[in-house]
Amino acid sequence: MFSSKTFKSTNLSSTIKKHPSVFGVPFVLLMVAASFGLSSVTQTRYDHHDQRVKQVTKEQELRLDQNRKKFDIREEYFRLSAAADEDWEPKRIQRPAGLPEWGVPPPEPQPPTDSKK
C-alpha cells in the first residue's frame, strides 16, 4: 500500500547519528551568546531611558523648588484620620420592642404560677 523509500545515508546524517553533540553544542553556544548580547542591549536601553527621565531644565527645577512644602508624617496622619471621621454621620435606628428610651432593660416578667398545685 505505502511505497517504502529507503533513506540515503549521507556523511552529515551518519556523523550526527554517531555524535549528536555536533549539532547540540553550537546550538547551546548560540543561545548563551544571544542571552549575553541581549542583556547588554537591554541594559543600554534602560540606561538611556533613565538618563532621559532625569534631565530637568533649569526652569522646571526652579518651579519645583518654589512649590515645595516641608513634609511631616504626623501632620499627614492627623489630616487623614480627621478626613476619615468626617465621612459618617450618626443615624438613629428603631429600638426593639420593650426596650425603653434610655437603654435600661425592663424588669424581667414573673413566670406564671400554676394554681393547680
CSV table of C-alpha atoms in Angstrom, one decimal:
chain,number,residue,atom,x,y,z
A,1,MET,CA,0.0,0.0,0.0
A,2,PHE,CA,2.6,2.5,1.0
A,3,SER,CA,5.7,2.6,-1.0
A,4,SER,CA,8.8,2.1,1.0
A,5,LYS,CA,11.5,4.6,0.2
A,6,THR,CA,14.9,4.0,1.7
A,7,PHE,CA,16.7,6.8,3.4
A,8,LYS,CA,20.1,7.5,1.8
A,9,SER,CA,22.6,8.0,4.5
A,10,THR,CA,25.0,10.9,3.8
A,11,ASN,CA,28.1,11.8,5.7
A,12,LEU,CA,26.3,14.5,7.6
A,13,SER,CA,23.5,12.3,8.8
A,14,SER,CA,25.8,9.5,9.8
A,15,THR,CA,28.0,11.9,11.7
A,16,ILE,CA,25.0,13.4,13.6
A,17,LYS,CA,23.8,9.9,14.4
A,18,LYS,CA,27.2,8.9,15.8
A,19,HIS,CA,27.9,12.3,17.6
A,20,PRO,CA,24.7,14.3,18.4
A,21,SER,CA,26.9,16.9,20.1
A,22,VAL,CA,27.9,18.1,16.6
A,23,PHE,CA,24.5,19.7,16.3
A,24,GLY,CA,23.8,20.4,20.0
A,25,VAL,CA,26.9,22.2,21.2
A,26,PRO,CA,26.8,25.0,18.6
A,27,PHE,CA,23.1,25.5,19.3
A,28,VAL,CA,23.7,25.9,23.0
A,29,LEU,CA,26.6,28.2,22.4
A,30,LEU,CA,24.4,30.4,20.2
A,31,MET,CA,21.7,30.6,22.9
A,32,VAL,CA,24.2,31.6,25.6
A,33,ALA,CA,25.9,34.2,23.4
A,34,ALA,CA,22.5,35.6,22.4
A,35,SER,CA,21.5,35.9,26.0
A,36,PHE,CA,24.6,37.9,26.9
A,37,GLY,CA,24.2,40.1,23.9
A,38,LEU,CA,20.6,40.9,24.6
A,39,SER,CA,21.3,41.6,28.2
A,40,SER,CA,23.8,44.3,27.2
A,41,VAL,CA,21.4,45.8,24.7
A,42,THR,CA,18.6,45.8,27.3
A,43,GLN,CA,20.8,47.5,29.9
A,44,THR,CA,21.7,50.2,27.4
A,45,ARG,CA,18.0,50.8,26.7
A,46,TYR,CA,17.2,51.2,30.4
A,47,ASP,CA,20.2,53.5,31.0
A,48,HIS,CA,19.1,55.7,28.1
A,49,HIS,CA,15.6,55.9,29.4
A,50,ASP,CA,16.8,56.7,32.9
A,51,GLN,CA,19.0,59.5,31.7
A,52,ARG,CA,16.2,61.0,29.6
A,53,VAL,CA,13.8,61.0,32.6
A,54,LYS,CA,16.4,62.6,34.9
A,55,GLN,CA,17.1,65.5,32.6
A,56,VAL,CA,15.3,68.5,34.1
A,57,THR,CA,15.6,72.0,32.6
A,58,LYS,CA,16.6,74.9,34.8
A,59,GLU,CA,13.1,76.4,34.6
A,60,GLN,CA,11.4,73.2,35.7
A,61,GLU,CA,13.9,72.9,38.6
A,62,LEU,CA,13.1,76.4,39.8
A,63,ARG,CA,9.4,75.8,39.7
A,64,LEU,CA,9.8,72.6,41.7
A,65,ASP,CA,11.8,74.3,44.4
A,66,GLN,CA,9.2,77.1,44.6
A,67,ASN,CA,6.2,74.9,45.2
A,68,ARG,CA,7.9,72.6,47.7
A,69,LYS,CA,6.4,72.1,51.1
A,70,LYS,CA,8.0,70.6,54.1
A,71,PHE,CA,6.6,67.1,54.7
A,72,ASP,CA,5.7,66.0,58.2
A,73,ILE,CA,4.4,62.5,58.7
A,74,ARG,CA,2.5,63.4,61.9
A,75,GLU,CA,0.6,66.2,60.0
A,76,GLU,CA,-0.4,63.7,57.3
A,77,TYR,CA,-1.5,61.2,59.9
A,78,PHE,CA,-3.8,63.7,61.6
A,79,ARG,CA,-5.1,65.0,58.3
A,80,LEU,CA,-6.0,61.6,57.1
A,81,SER,CA,-7.6,60.5,60.4
A,82,ALA,CA,-9.7,63.7,60.5
A,83,ALA,CA,-10.9,63.1,57.0
A,84,ALA,CA,-12.0,59.6,58.0
A,85,ASP,CA,-14.0,60.9,60.9
A,86,GLU,CA,-15.9,63.4,58.8
A,87,ASP,CA,-17.3,60.8,56.3
A,88,TRP,CA,-20.0,59.4,58.6
A,89,GLU,CA,-23.0,60.7,60.5
A,90,PRO,CA,-24.9,59.0,63.3
A,91,LYS,CA,-28.3,57.7,62.3
A,92,ARG,CA,-30.9,56.7,64.8
A,93,ILE,CA,-32.3,53.2,64.4
A,94,GLN,CA,-35.6,51.9,65.6
A,95,ARG,CA,-35.4,50.4,69.1
A,96,PRO,CA,-36.5,46.8,69.7
A,97,ALA,CA,-39.9,46.3,71.3
A,98,GLY,CA,-39.9,46.5,75.0
A,99,LEU,CA,-36.7,48.5,75.3
A,100,PRO,CA,-37.2,51.9,76.9
A,101,GLU,CA,-35.8,55.1,75.5
A,102,TRP,CA,-32.6,55.3,77.6
A,103,GLY,CA,-31.4,51.8,77.2
A,104,VAL,CA,-32.4,50.4,80.6
A,105,PRO,CA,-34.0,47.0,80.1
A,106,PRO,CA,-37.4,46.4,81.6
A,107,PRO,CA,-37.7,44.2,84.6
A,108,GLU,CA,-37.9,40.5,84.0
A,109,PRO,CA,-41.5,39.3,83.7
A,110,GLN,CA,-42.6,37.0,86.5
A,111,PRO,CA,-43.2,33.4,85.5
A,112,PRO,CA,-46.8,32.4,85.6
A,113,THR,CA,-47.7,30.5,88.7
A,114,ASP,CA,-49.7,27.3,88.4
A,115,SER,CA,-52.8,27.4,90.7
A,116,LYS,CA,-53.4,23.6,90.2
A,117,LYS,CA,-50.9,22.5,92.8
